[in-house]
Short mmCIF file of C-alpha atoms in Angstrom, two decimals:
data_model
loop_
_atom_site.label_atom_id
_atom_site.label_comp_id
_atom_site.label_asym_id
_atom_site.label_seq_id
_atom_site.Cartn_x
_atom_site.Cartn_y
_atom_site.Cartn_z
CA MET A 1 10.71 -137.04 16.94
CA LYS A 2 9.69 -133.67 15.40
CA PRO A 3 5.92 -132.86 15.54
CA ARG A 4 4.35 -132.74 12.19
CA ASP A 5 2.70 -129.89 10.57
CA LEU A 6 -0.93 -129.99 9.93
CA GLY A 7 -1.91 -131.22 6.47
CA LEU A 8 -4.14 -129.27 4.07
CA GLN A 9 -7.34 -131.36 5.13
CA GLU A 10 -6.59 -130.96 8.89
CA ARG A 11 -6.13 -127.15 8.50
CA GLU A 12 -9.45 -126.67 6.38
CA ARG A 13 -11.36 -128.68 8.75
CA LEU A 14 -9.93 -126.71 11.78
CA GLU A 15 -10.72 -123.28 9.88
CA GLU A 16 -14.26 -124.56 9.35
CA THR A 17 -14.62 -125.20 13.00
CA LEU A 18 -13.10 -121.96 13.91
CA GLY A 19 -15.47 -120.10 11.56
CA TYR A 20 -12.31 -118.07 9.96
CA VAL A 21 -9.89 -118.87 7.11
CA PHE A 22 -6.52 -117.64 7.68
CA THR A 23 -4.60 -115.48 4.80
CA ASP A 24 -1.62 -116.38 6.67
CA LYS A 25 -1.48 -119.81 7.35
CA VAL A 26 1.94 -119.59 9.32
CA ARG A 27 -0.18 -117.68 11.93
CA LEU A 28 -2.68 -120.59 12.45
CA ASP A 29 0.51 -123.05 12.85
CA ARG A 30 2.28 -120.94 15.39
CA ALA A 31 -0.98 -120.54 17.52
CA LEU A 32 -1.10 -124.17 17.72
CA THR A 33 2.54 -124.96 18.60
CA HIS A 34 3.54 -125.46 22.01
CA SER A 35 7.22 -124.31 22.98
CA SER A 36 8.36 -128.01 23.42
CA ALA A 37 7.63 -128.49 19.66
CA ARG A 38 9.10 -125.44 18.34
CA ASN A 39 12.03 -125.72 15.76
CA SER A 40 15.25 -124.37 16.16
CA GLY A 41 14.78 -120.57 15.22
CA GLY A 42 10.96 -121.01 14.93
CA SER A 43 8.21 -119.86 16.81
CA ASP A 44 5.64 -120.84 19.50
CA TYR A 45 2.21 -119.38 20.80
CA GLU A 46 3.47 -117.74 23.74
CA ARG A 47 3.65 -114.13 22.36
CA LEU A 48 0.18 -114.60 20.45
CA GLU A 49 -1.21 -115.93 23.78
CA PHE A 50 -0.41 -112.64 25.49
CA LEU A 51 -2.10 -110.53 22.79
CA GLY A 52 -4.98 -113.05 22.72
CA ASP A 53 -5.72 -112.79 26.47
CA ARG A 54 -6.38 -108.91 25.92
CA VAL A 55 -8.29 -109.34 22.72
CA LEU A 56 -10.50 -111.86 24.43
CA GLY A 57 -10.96 -109.45 27.43
CA LEU A 58 -11.76 -106.67 25.18
CA CYS A 59 -14.54 -108.72 23.33
CA VAL A 60 -16.00 -110.15 26.24
CA ALA A 61 -16.24 -106.88 28.24
CA GLU A 62 -17.84 -105.15 25.01
CA LEU A 63 -20.44 -108.08 24.79
CA LEU A 64 -21.38 -107.74 28.35
CA PHE A 65 -21.64 -104.04 28.28
CA GLN A 66 -24.10 -104.41 25.20
CA THR A 67 -26.01 -107.10 26.82
CA PHE A 68 -26.69 -106.24 30.27
CA LYS A 69 -27.44 -102.49 30.01
CA THR A 70 -28.63 -102.10 33.62
CA ALA A 71 -25.80 -104.15 35.15
CA ASN A 72 -23.38 -102.44 37.74
CA GLU A 73 -19.43 -102.56 37.38
CA GLY A 74 -19.51 -105.15 40.18
CA GLU A 75 -21.86 -107.46 38.28
CA LEU A 76 -20.04 -107.11 34.96
CA SER A 77 -16.77 -107.74 36.63
CA VAL A 78 -17.84 -111.23 38.05
CA ARG A 79 -19.25 -112.03 34.67
CA LEU A 80 -16.09 -111.11 32.94
CA ASN A 81 -13.71 -112.84 35.29
CA GLN A 82 -15.61 -116.16 34.91
CA LEU A 83 -15.57 -115.90 31.23
CA VAL A 84 -11.87 -115.04 30.57
CA SER A 85 -10.78 -117.63 33.21
CA ALA A 86 -8.33 -120.59 32.23
CA GLU A 87 -11.10 -123.11 32.83
CA SER A 88 -13.53 -121.12 30.56
CA CYS A 89 -11.00 -121.12 27.86
CA ALA A 90 -10.10 -124.65 28.12
CA ALA A 91 -13.86 -125.44 28.01
CA ILE A 92 -13.96 -123.58 24.62
CA SER A 93 -10.93 -125.71 23.71
CA ASP A 94 -12.67 -128.81 24.25
CA ASP A 95 -15.76 -127.72 22.57
CA ILE A 96 -13.82 -127.22 19.27
CA GLU A 97 -11.51 -130.24 20.06
CA LEU A 98 -8.36 -128.29 19.59
CA HIS A 99 -6.54 -131.18 21.34
CA ARG A 100 -6.50 -132.89 17.97
CA PHE A 101 -4.62 -130.09 16.47
CA ILE A 102 -2.03 -128.78 19.12
CA ARG A 103 1.48 -129.27 18.22
CA ALA A 104 3.70 -130.42 21.35
CA GLY A 105 6.62 -132.47 22.38
CA ALA A 106 6.02 -136.08 23.65
CA ASP A 107 7.13 -135.00 27.14
CA VAL A 108 4.34 -132.53 27.43
CA LYS A 109 1.71 -134.91 25.79
CA LYS A 110 2.14 -136.85 28.79
CA LEU A 111 1.19 -134.18 31.43
CA SER A 112 -1.98 -133.94 32.98
CA GLY A 113 -4.33 -131.78 35.39
CA LYS A 114 -3.53 -128.14 35.69
CA HIS A 115 -0.77 -128.28 33.02
CA VAL A 116 -3.11 -129.73 30.42
CA LEU A 117 -5.70 -127.15 31.15
CA ASN A 118 -3.33 -124.34 30.90
CA ILE A 119 -2.09 -125.28 27.58
CA ARG A 120 -5.83 -125.77 26.22
CA ALA A 121 -6.49 -122.39 27.48
CA ASP A 122 -3.27 -120.95 26.06
CA VAL A 123 -3.89 -122.18 22.55
CA VAL A 124 -7.35 -120.66 22.42
CA GLU A 125 -6.00 -117.15 23.29
CA ALA A 126 -3.23 -117.66 20.91
CA LEU A 127 -6.03 -118.57 18.16
CA ILE A 128 -7.75 -115.51 19.09
CA ALA A 129 -4.74 -113.11 18.65
CA ALA A 130 -3.84 -115.06 15.38
CA ILE A 131 -7.06 -114.30 13.83
CA TYR A 132 -6.86 -110.79 15.08
CA LEU A 133 -3.56 -110.16 13.43
CA ASP A 134 -4.92 -112.03 10.44
CA GLY A 135 -8.47 -110.37 9.97
CA GLY A 136 -8.49 -107.55 12.49
CA LEU A 137 -10.77 -106.89 15.54
CA ASP A 138 -14.05 -107.47 13.58
CA ALA A 139 -12.73 -111.22 12.65
CA ALA A 140 -11.61 -111.92 16.39
CA ARG A 141 -14.82 -110.61 17.66
CA GLY A 142 -16.89 -112.90 15.54
CA PHE A 143 -14.98 -115.88 16.65
CA VAL A 144 -15.34 -114.70 20.29
CA LEU A 145 -19.19 -114.13 19.89
CA LYS A 146 -19.59 -117.38 18.41
CA HIS A 147 -17.95 -119.25 21.00
CA TRP A 148 -18.66 -117.02 24.17
CA LYS A 149 -21.97 -115.53 23.68
CA ALA A 150 -24.23 -118.38 25.05
CA ARG A 151 -21.96 -118.74 28.28
CA ALA A 152 -21.94 -114.95 28.51
CA THR A 153 -25.66 -114.73 28.63
CA ARG A 154 -26.31 -117.53 31.07
CA ALA A 155 -28.54 -116.41 34.04
CA ASP A 156 -26.04 -118.08 36.51
CA GLY A 157 -23.15 -116.00 35.10
CA ALA A 158 -23.91 -112.96 37.73
CA ARG A 159 -23.34 -114.99 40.84
CA ARG A 160 -22.22 -113.18 43.85
CA ASP A 161 -18.56 -113.38 44.70
CA ALA A 162 -17.88 -116.84 45.49
CA LYS A 163 -15.41 -116.37 48.35
CA THR A 164 -18.26 -114.10 50.11
CA GLU A 165 -20.72 -116.77 49.59
CA LEU A 166 -18.37 -119.62 50.75
CA GLN A 167 -17.35 -117.57 53.95
CA GLU A 168 -20.84 -117.02 55.03
CA TRP A 169 -21.72 -120.70 54.31
CA SER A 170 -18.84 -121.87 56.17
CA HIS A 171 -19.51 -119.47 59.32
CA ALA A 172 -22.98 -120.66 59.28
CA LYS A 173 -22.32 -124.22 59.12
CA PHE A 174 -19.14 -124.94 60.65
CA GLY A 175 -18.49 -121.68 62.81
CA VAL A 176 -15.18 -121.08 60.95
CA ALA A 177 -13.74 -119.16 57.95
CA PRO A 178 -12.06 -120.74 55.15
CA GLN A 179 -8.51 -120.75 54.59
CA TYR A 180 -6.82 -120.30 51.31
CA ARG A 181 -3.26 -121.94 50.69
CA VAL A 182 -1.26 -120.80 47.43
CA ASP A 183 0.38 -124.05 46.36
CA ASP A 184 2.16 -123.29 43.32
CA ARG A 185 3.03 -119.91 41.25
CA SER A 186 4.20 -120.75 37.83
CA GLY A 187 4.55 -119.32 34.19
CA PRO A 188 6.31 -116.02 32.99
CA ASP A 189 5.85 -112.70 35.04
CA HIS A 190 3.43 -111.56 32.15
CA ASP A 191 1.22 -114.41 32.40
CA PRO A 192 1.37 -116.39 35.72
CA ARG A 193 -0.54 -119.33 37.06
CA PHE A 194 -1.58 -119.45 40.49
CA THR A 195 -2.84 -122.76 42.06
CA VAL A 196 -4.87 -122.30 45.28
CA THR A 197 -6.43 -124.80 47.65
CA VAL A 198 -9.24 -123.85 49.98
CA ILE A 199 -9.40 -125.49 53.26
CA ILE A 200 -12.52 -125.73 55.71
CA PRO A 201 -12.46 -128.30 58.57
CA GLY A 202 -14.67 -130.99 58.18
CA VAL A 203 -14.79 -130.51 54.47
CA ALA A 204 -12.80 -131.93 51.51
CA PRO A 205 -10.54 -129.19 49.97
CA GLU A 206 -10.89 -127.89 46.39
CA THR A 207 -8.17 -126.36 44.19
CA GLY A 208 -8.36 -123.40 41.66
CA ILE A 209 -5.94 -122.42 39.04
CA ASP A 210 -6.20 -119.11 37.23
CA ARG A 211 -3.92 -116.12 36.20
CA SER A 212 -4.10 -114.32 39.60
CA LYS A 213 -4.29 -115.45 43.06
CA ARG A 214 -7.70 -113.87 43.63
CA ALA A 215 -9.04 -115.56 40.61
CA ALA A 216 -7.85 -119.10 41.55
CA GLU A 217 -9.23 -118.37 45.05
CA GLN A 218 -12.54 -117.61 43.44
CA THR A 219 -12.51 -120.87 41.25
CA ALA A 220 -11.66 -123.13 44.19
CA ALA A 221 -14.45 -121.39 46.47
CA THR A 222 -16.68 -122.06 43.58
CA ARG A 223 -15.84 -125.77 43.45
CA ILE A 224 -16.89 -126.25 46.99
CA LEU A 225 -20.03 -124.23 46.82
CA GLU A 226 -21.03 -126.51 43.63
CA ARG A 227 -19.99 -129.74 45.29
CA GLU A 228 -21.62 -129.15 48.40
CA GLY A 229 -24.83 -128.24 46.56
CA VAL A 230 -24.87 -124.34 47.89
CA TRP A 231 -24.72 -123.54 44.21
CA ALA A 232 -26.11 -125.43 41.30
CA THR A 233 -23.53 -126.77 39.14
CA THR A 234 -22.91 -124.96 35.78
CA GLY A 235 -20.52 -126.95 33.63
CA PRO A 236 -17.95 -129.92 33.61
#
């Protein structure tokens, strides 16, 4: 069954939530369309996602540079990596309830776990690109500031490197170093997804998913640190 297009009221409700009204409504529809719902000869959000990832990175880097005037490159990088991760983008998607508007085939709608997380994150990036193309950098920056600024300025945003912290904790508590295992590598070459599990004898493993092997390792390490009470939990 062909996924239906957004109705006028749905589109207006979404634009109100986004804080941006599109001149070209086709761009908005494309940003919400998964490849499984693409019509023959039509378009999906994959190309927009590629561009949106870069626009998001620029806007967040600019925000961090202007907000933390004495932070060094290392601290800024830690904050940036956290804020543009797939998990952070998926959380933004949940905040604005994008799942209500995503157009996807029936098989995709049955997926769970990392696949759904990736879709939610991808649509956010595609929307950023669509706003950028429709209204320019200022419009895209406005959207990013609206939804990322509070997260960017949280005190816990500059935690030290999670892998370093986990290694020191693991050595002190168990006398061993964590081991990282790559479970999956999916997605196109320009936008891969890595699934990595961190293993410490005597501790339940945790898994991280992100666009690079290192970022996925950091996510997995963070989950153990938070679960074991070494770090305070910062979000869902």
